[in-house]
Amino acid sequence: VTINLHHKKTFNVKAINLSDQNFYIEKVVLNGKDYLKGYITHQQIMEGGILEFYMTNRAVTGQKMNGDENDNK
């Protein structure tokens, strides 16, 4: 999915390896860096970039998400 933003910026969302069997999220990468939060902010979208979901056929356990709502990085 590509979202066209102001000033010719785009925000892209990709699902890598998505298939009928690969519907679990293995990891999330935002602009080339591992992303451990369970949300993205409006500001992050408006800055443009790429949000990638790496998909797998196995449930990933043991991964902790950072939920600090005051951290907009």
Coordinates of C-alpha atoms in Angstrom, one line a residue, residues 6-65:
H6 CA 2.1 16.4 0.8
H7 CA 5.4 17.6 -0.6
K8 CA 5.7 14.5 -2.8
K9 CA 6.4 12.2 0.2
T10 CA 5.0 8.7 0.4
F11 CA 4.4 6.2 3.2
N12 CA 4.6 2.6 2.1
V13 CA 3.3 -0.5 3.9
K14 CA 4.6 -3.8 2.7
A15 CA 4.0 -7.4 3.8
I16 CA 7.1 -9.5 3.0
N17 CA 6.5 -13.2 2.3
L18 CA 2.7 -12.9 2.8
S19 CA 0.8 -16.0 1.7
D20 CA -2.0 -18.2 2.7
Q21 CA 0.4 -20.0 5.0
N22 CA 2.5 -17.0 6.1
F23 CA 0.0 -14.9 8.1
Y24 CA 2.0 -14.4 11.4
I25 CA 4.2 -11.3 11.8
E26 CA 7.8 -12.3 12.5
K27 CA 9.1 -8.8 12.8
V28 CA 8.3 -5.2 11.8
V29 CA 10.8 -2.8 10.3
L30 CA 10.2 1.0 10.0
N31 CA 12.6 2.9 7.7
G32 CA 15.2 0.1 7.8
K33 CA 15.2 -0.3 11.6
D34 CA 13.5 -3.0 13.7
Y35 CA 10.3 -1.5 15.2
L36 CA 9.1 -2.9 18.5
K37 CA 6.0 -0.8 19.2
G38 CA 2.5 -2.0 18.6
Y39 CA 1.5 1.3 17.0
I40 CA 2.7 4.0 14.7
T41 CA 1.9 7.7 15.1
H42 CA 0.4 10.1 12.7
Q43 CA 3.6 12.1 12.7
Q44 CA 5.6 9.0 11.6
I45 CA 3.3 8.4 8.7
M46 CA 3.4 12.1 7.7
E47 CA 7.2 12.0 7.7
G48 CA 7.1 9.4 5.0
G49 CA 8.9 6.1 4.8
I50 CA 8.5 2.4 4.6
L51 CA 6.8 0.1 7.2
E52 CA 7.6 -3.6 6.5
F53 CA 5.9 -6.6 8.0
Y54 CA 8.0 -9.7 7.7
M55 CA 5.5 -12.7 7.6
T56 CA 6.0 -16.3 8.6
N57 CA 4.0 -19.5 9.0
R58 CA 4.7 -19.8 12.7
A59 CA 3.5 -17.8 15.7
V60 CA 6.4 -15.8 17.1
T61 CA 6.5 -15.9 20.9
G62 CA 8.7 -14.1 23.4
Q63 CA 8.9 -10.8 21.5
K64 CA 8.1 -7.8 23.7
M65 CA 6.5 -4.7 22.2

